[in-house]
Structures are given as structure tokens and as C-alpha cells.
C-alpha positions as a LaTeX table, in Angstrom:
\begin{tabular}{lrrr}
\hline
Residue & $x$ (\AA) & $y$ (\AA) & $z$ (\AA) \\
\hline
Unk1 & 99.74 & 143.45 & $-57.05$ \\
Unk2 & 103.09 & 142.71 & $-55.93$ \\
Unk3 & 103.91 & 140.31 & $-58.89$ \\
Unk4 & 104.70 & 137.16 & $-57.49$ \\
Unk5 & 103.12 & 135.23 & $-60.12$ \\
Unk6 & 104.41 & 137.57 & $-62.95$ \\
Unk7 & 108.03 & 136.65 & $-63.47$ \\
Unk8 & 109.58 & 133.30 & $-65.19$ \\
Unk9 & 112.92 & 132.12 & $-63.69$ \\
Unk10 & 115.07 & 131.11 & $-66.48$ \\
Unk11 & 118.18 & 129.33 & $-65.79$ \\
Unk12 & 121.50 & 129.70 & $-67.64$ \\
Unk13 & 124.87 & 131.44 & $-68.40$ \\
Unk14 & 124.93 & 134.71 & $-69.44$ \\
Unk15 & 127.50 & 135.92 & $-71.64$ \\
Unk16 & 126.22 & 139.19 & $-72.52$ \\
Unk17 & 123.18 & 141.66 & $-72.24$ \\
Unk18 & 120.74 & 143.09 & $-74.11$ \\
Unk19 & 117.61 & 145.41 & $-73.64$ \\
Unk20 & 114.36 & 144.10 & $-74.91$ \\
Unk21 & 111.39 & 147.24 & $-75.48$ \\
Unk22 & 109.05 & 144.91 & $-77.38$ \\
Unk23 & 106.68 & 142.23 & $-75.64$ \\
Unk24 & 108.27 & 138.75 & $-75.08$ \\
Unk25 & 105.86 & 135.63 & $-75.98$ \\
Unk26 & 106.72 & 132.31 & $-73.46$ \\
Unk27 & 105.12 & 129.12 & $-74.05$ \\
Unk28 & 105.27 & 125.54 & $-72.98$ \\
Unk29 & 104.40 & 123.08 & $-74.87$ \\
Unk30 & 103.96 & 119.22 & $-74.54$ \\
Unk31 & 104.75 & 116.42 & $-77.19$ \\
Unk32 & 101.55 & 114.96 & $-79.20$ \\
Unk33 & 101.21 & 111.32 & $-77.56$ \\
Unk34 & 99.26 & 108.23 & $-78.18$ \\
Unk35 & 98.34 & 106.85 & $-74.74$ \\
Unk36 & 99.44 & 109.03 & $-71.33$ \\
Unk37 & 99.54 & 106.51 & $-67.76$ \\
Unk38 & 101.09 & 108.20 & $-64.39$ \\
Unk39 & 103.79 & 106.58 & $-62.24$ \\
Unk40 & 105.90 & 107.89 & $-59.63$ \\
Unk41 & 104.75 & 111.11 & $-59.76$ \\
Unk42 & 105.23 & 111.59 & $-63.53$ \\
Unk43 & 102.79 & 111.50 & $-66.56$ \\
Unk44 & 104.09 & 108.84 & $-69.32$ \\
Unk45 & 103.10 & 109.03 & $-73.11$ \\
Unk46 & 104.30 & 107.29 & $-76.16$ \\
Unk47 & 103.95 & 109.09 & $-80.03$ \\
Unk48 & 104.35 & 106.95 & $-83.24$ \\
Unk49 & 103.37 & 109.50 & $-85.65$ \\
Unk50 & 104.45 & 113.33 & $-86.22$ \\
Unk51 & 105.30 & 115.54 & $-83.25$ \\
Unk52 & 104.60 & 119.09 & $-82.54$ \\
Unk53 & 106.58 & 120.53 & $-84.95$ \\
Unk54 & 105.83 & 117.78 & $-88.13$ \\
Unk55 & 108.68 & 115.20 & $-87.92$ \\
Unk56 & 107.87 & 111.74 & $-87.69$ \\
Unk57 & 108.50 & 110.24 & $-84.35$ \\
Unk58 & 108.50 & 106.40 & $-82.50$ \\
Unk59 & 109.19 & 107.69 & $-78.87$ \\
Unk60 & 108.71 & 107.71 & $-75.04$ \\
Unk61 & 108.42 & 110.37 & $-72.79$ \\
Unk62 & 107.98 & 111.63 & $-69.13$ \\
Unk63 & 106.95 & 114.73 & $-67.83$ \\
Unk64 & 109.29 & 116.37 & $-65.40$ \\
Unk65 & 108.86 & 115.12 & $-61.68$ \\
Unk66 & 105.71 & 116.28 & $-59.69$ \\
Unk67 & 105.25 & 118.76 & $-62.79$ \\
Unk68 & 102.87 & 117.50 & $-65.42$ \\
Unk69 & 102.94 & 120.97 & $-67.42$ \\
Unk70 & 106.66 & 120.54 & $-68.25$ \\
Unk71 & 108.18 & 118.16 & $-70.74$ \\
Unk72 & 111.23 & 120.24 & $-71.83$ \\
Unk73 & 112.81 & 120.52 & $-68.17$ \\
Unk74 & 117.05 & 118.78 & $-68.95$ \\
Unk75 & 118.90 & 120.21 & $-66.54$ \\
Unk76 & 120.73 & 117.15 & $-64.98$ \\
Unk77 & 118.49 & 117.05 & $-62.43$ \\
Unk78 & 116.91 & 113.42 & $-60.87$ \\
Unk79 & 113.82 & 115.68 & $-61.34$ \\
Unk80 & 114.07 & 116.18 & $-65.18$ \\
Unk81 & 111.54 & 115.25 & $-67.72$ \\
Unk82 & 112.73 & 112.60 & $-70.33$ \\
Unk83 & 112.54 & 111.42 & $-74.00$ \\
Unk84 & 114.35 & 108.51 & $-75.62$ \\
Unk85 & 113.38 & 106.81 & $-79.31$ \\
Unk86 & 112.34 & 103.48 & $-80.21$ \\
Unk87 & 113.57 & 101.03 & $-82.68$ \\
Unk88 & 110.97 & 99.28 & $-82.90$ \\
Unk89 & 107.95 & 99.21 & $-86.06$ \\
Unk90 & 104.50 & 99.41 & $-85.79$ \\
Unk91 & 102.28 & 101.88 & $-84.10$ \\
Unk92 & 101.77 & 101.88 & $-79.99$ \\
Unk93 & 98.75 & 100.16 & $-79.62$ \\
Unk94 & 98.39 & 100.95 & $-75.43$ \\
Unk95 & 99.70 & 101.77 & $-72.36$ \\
Unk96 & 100.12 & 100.69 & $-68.60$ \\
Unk97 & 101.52 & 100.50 & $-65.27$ \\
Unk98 & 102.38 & 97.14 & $-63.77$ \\
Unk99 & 103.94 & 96.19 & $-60.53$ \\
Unk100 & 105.35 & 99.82 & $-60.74$ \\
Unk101 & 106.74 & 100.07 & $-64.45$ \\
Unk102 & 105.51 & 101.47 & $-67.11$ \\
Unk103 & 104.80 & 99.50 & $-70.01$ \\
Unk104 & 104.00 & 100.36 & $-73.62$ \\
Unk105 & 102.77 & 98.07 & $-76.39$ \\
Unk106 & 102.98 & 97.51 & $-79.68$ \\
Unk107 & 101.22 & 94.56 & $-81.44$ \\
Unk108 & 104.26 & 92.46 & $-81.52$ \\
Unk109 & 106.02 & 93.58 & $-78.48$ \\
Unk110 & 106.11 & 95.38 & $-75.53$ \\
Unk111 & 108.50 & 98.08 & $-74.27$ \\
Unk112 & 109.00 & 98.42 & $-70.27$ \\
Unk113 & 110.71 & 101.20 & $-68.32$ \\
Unk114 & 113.03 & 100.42 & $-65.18$ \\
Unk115 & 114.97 & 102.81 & $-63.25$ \\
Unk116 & 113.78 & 106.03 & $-60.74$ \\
Unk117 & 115.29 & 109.14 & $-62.78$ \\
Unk118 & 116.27 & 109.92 & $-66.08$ \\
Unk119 & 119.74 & 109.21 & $-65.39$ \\
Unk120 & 119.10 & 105.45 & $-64.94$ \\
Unk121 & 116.12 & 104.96 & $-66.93$ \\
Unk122 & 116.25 & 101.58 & $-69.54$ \\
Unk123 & 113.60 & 100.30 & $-72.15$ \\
Unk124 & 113.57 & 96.96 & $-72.31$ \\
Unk125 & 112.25 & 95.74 & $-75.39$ \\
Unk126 & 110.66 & 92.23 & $-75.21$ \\
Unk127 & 109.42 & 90.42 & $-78.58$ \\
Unk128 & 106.22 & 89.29 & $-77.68$ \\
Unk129 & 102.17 & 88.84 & $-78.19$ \\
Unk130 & 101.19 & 92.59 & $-77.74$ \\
Unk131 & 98.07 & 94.33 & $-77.24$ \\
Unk132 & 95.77 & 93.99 & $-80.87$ \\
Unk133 & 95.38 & 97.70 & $-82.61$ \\
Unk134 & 92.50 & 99.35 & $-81.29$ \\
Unk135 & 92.42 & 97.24 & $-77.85$ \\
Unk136 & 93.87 & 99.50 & $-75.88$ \\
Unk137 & 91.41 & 99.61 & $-73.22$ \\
Unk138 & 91.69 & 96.31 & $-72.97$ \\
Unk139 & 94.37 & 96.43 & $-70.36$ \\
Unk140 & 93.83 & 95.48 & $-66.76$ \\
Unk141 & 95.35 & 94.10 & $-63.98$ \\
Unk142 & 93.90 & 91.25 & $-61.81$ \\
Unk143 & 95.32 & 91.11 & $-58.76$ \\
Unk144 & 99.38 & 90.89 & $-60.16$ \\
Unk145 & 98.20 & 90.20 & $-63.22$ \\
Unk146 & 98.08 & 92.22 & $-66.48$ \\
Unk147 & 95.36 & 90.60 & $-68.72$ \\
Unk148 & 94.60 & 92.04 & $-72.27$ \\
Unk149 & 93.35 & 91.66 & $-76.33$ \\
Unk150 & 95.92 & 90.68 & $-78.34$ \\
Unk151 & 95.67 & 89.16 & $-82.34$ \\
Unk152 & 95.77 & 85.61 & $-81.26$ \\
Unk153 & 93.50 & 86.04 & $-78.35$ \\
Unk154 & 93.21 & 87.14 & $-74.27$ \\
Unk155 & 96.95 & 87.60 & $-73.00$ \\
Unk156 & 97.80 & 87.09 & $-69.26$ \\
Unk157 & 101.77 & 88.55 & $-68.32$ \\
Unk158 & 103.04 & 88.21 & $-64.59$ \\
Unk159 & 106.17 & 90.17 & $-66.14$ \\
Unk160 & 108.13 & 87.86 & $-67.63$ \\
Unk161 & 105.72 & 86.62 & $-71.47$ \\
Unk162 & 102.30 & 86.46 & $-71.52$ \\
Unk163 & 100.75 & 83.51 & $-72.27$ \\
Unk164 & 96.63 & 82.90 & $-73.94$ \\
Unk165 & 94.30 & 82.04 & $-71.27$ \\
Unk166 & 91.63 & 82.22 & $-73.84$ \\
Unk167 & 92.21 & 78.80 & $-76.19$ \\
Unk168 & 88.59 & 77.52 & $-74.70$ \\
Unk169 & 87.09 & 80.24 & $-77.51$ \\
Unk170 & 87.95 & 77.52 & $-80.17$ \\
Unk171 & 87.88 & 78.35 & $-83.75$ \\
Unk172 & 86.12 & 81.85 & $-83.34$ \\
Unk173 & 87.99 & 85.14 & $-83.68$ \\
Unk174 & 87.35 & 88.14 & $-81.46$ \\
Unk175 & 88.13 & 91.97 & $-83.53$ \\
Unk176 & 90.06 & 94.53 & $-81.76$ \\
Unk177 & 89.06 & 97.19 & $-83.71$ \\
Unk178 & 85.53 & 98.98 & $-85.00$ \\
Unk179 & 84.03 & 102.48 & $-85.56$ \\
Unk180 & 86.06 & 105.36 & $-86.58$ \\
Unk181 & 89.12 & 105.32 & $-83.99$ \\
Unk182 & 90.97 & 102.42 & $-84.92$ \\
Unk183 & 93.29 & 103.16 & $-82.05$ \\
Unk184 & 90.45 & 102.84 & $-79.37$ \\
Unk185 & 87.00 & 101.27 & $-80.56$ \\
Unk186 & 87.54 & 97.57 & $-79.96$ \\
Unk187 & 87.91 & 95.20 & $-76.79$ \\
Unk188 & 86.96 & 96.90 & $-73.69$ \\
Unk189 & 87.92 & 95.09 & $-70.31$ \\
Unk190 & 87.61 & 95.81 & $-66.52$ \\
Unk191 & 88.50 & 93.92 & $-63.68$ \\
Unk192 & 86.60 & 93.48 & $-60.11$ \\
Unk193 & 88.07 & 91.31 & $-57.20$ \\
Unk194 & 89.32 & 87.88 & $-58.68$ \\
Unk195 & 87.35 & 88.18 & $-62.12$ \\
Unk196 & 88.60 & 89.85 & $-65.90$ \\
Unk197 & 85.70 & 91.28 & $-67.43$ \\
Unk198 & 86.08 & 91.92 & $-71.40$ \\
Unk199 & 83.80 & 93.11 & $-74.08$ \\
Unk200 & 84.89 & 92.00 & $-77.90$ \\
Unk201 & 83.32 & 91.51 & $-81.03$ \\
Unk202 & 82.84 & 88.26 & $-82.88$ \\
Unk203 & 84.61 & 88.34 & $-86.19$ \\
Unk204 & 82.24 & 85.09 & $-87.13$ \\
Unk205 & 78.78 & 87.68 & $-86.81$ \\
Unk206 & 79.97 & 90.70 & $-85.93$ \\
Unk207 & 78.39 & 90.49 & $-82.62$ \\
Unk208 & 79.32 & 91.77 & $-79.57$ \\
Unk209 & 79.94 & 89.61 & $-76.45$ \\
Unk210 & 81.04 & 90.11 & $-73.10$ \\
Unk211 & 83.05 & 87.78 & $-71.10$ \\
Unk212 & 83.91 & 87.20 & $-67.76$ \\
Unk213 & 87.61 & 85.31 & $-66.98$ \\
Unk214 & 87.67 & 84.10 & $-63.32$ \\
Unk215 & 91.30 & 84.11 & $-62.46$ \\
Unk216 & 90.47 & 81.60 & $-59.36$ \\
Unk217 & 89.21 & 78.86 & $-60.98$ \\
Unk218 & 90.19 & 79.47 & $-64.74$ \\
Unk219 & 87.07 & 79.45 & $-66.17$ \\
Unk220 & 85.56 & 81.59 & $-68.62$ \\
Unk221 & 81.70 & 82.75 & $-68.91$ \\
Unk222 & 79.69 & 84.43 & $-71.11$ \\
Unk223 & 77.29 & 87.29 & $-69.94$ \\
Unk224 & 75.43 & 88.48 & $-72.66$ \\
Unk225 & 75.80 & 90.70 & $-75.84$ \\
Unk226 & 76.53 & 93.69 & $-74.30$ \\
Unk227 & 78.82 & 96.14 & $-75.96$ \\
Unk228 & 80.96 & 98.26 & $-73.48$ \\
Unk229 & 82.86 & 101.67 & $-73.92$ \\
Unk230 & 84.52 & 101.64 & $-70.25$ \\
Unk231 & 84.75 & 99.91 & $-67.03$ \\
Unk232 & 85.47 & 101.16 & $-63.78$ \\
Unk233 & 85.98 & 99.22 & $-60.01$ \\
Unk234 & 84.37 & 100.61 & $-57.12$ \\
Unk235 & 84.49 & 99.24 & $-53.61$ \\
Unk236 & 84.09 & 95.73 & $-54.54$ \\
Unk237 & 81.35 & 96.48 & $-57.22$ \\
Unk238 & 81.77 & 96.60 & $-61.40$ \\
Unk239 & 80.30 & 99.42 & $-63.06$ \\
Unk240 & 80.33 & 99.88 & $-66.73$ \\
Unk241 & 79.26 & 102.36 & $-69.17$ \\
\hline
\end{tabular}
């Protein structure tokens, strides 16, 4: 054909040339990551663990803007991708948007992202109740509201600290982890209108039990035994698999 889609526009000084007779290999790659969310048009992942290339990394990243094939893009562009390390211990334990930031936990805090291009961008690290290894999916958002599974019990953060909503559960001790992917086989939760829905297991039986928070009137019920693997909201109805 005409080629349009067989060049690569690579951008930089040249100092000198050379002739190349042998095939040239391109790739792009992306970093390993824990937990991916989108926001403003870019794809956000966190890694604790080794990268790509074998070196152990505690980092956050975005993919380039409106591009979520390129991670590598620094150009000094508001439309760059971006990477910046943690200082923070501990392994990410999940990931979210709220009220427009992203926000990554860790068990014992959280790490949230202001600013609109690389340039700008801050982590703010706040020491706090974080989401419980393996209860990931246990993020959700009622109306403003983040809700999720941490060690102690069922978080609730407007933005500022979360505080337990879940103290009526008395003595008994919910897991956030089972099964062979510690990182995701534990408290599932959903939410539908005005009401947190959340699946845990009992660490008293080993039983599990699914709960329903209603934000409304702050009370908490107890469906049944159900085990759930994901939730998902549609037009006013709660479907779960």
C-alpha cells in the first residue's frame, strides 16, 4: 500500500548518520503492575515487586495521555506518561478513583495523586487504616463515599481518614484473604443506590457472609451465606456473580 501505517516517528537530535542493512526490532513495553484504575484519560497502576527487567520496585505510574499503549513517552509534554517511587513498606493491597484522584493502598496507608500533568503531579502519603491484603475488591464508593475491608474492620473515607462503620460486628473477625491469590480472594463488595454490599469470611467458622451497610440509616444486615467473586450496578439493580 502506500505505507501510512509502516513508519515510527522517533523524536530527537541527530548528531550523526548511519546506514542500517539489517532488520530493526521496535517494541513497547509496559511496567508489570499490581492494580490498573483509569482517570482523566490515563490508565494508573502501582508495582511492589520486580519490574520488567528484574529490579525490585515500590512505584506509581501513568500511561501517557489518551494513549494507554505508551508508558515510556518523557518528553516535557503535559501529555507525558509518568513514574515516581514510594517510600513507603508493605505491598499495594488496591486501587481507586475517588472524587477524581487516584488513590492507592497499602494496609497501613494510603497514597493519593493530585495535580492534571506530570509536571504538577504530588503523592500524598496519609498514615492510615488501609485496605486488608487480599481485599482489594472490596473498594466502592457510595454516593461520595469510599467504603472498604480493612484489618480492623469496614472503613468509610470522605477524603480526609476513614473511620469503622462496622463496630456493631462485635467480637467476630472478618478474613481478607483465601484461595490461592492472596492479593485478590477475600472481601468482595458492591454498591447499589444508598446501600454497601460486602461479602467476607468469618474468621470464627470460616464461613462466608454477606452484608448489606445502608448508608441512610446506618444500619447493617445480614443476607445470607453467600460467597461473591464480583459485583456490578446496573440501572438501579445489583447483580453479582
Amino acid at each position: 500500500g502506500d505505507g501510512a501505517d509502516d513508519y515510527v516517528v522517533v523524536v530527537g537530535f541527530i548528531d550523526n548518520t548511519q546506514e542500517q542493512s539489517a532488520a530493526i526490532t521496535l517494541e513497547r513495553t509496559m511496567p508489570n503492575m499490581d492494580f490498573i484504575v483509569e482517570s482523566d484519560n490515563r490508565l494508573w497502576g502501582c508495582r511492589y515487586g520486580t519490574n520488567t527487567e528484574g529490579k525490585v520496585v515500590n512505584e506509581i505510574y501513568a500511561s501517557k495521555l489518551g494513549d494507554f499503549k505508551n508508558w515510556n513517552c518523557y518528553m516535557g509534554l503535559s501529555t507525558d506518561s509518568y513514574a515516581a517511587s514510594c517510600g513507603t513498606d508493605g505491598q499495594f493491597t488496591g486501587a481507586v478513583v475517588h472524587l477524581g484522584y487516584p488513590i492507592f493502598f497499602k494496609e497501613n496507608c494510603l497514597h493519593k495523586v493530585y495535580g492534571n500533568y506530570p509536571a504538577n503531579y504530588q503523592i500524598q502519603t496519609t498514615a492510615c487504616r488501609g485496605v486488608m491484603k487480599g481485599a482489594g475488591k472490596s473498594l466502592s464508593i457510595v454516593n461520595e463515599t469510599l467504603f472498604y475491608k480493612s484489618r480492623n474492620g469496614v472503613c468509610a473515607y470522605d477524603g480526609s481518614l476513614p473511620t469503622e462503620v462496622s463496630s456493631v460486628f462485635g467480637d467476630i473477625r472478618y478474613s481478607g484473604t483465601d484461595g490461592d491469590d492472596p492479593y485478590r480472594n477475600g472481601a468482595v463488595a458492591g454498591a447499589n443506590l444508598n446501600k454497601y454490599y460486602i461479602s467476607m469470611m468469618s474468621e470464627v467458622d470460616n464461613k462466608w457472609h454477606l452484608f448489606v451497610y445502608d448508608t441512610q440509616c446506618g444500619l447493617w444486615h445480614k443476607e445470607d451465606e453467600t460467597r461473591v467473586d464480583d459485583f456490578c450496578s446496573c440501572n438501579g439493580e445489583m447483580y453479582y456473580v
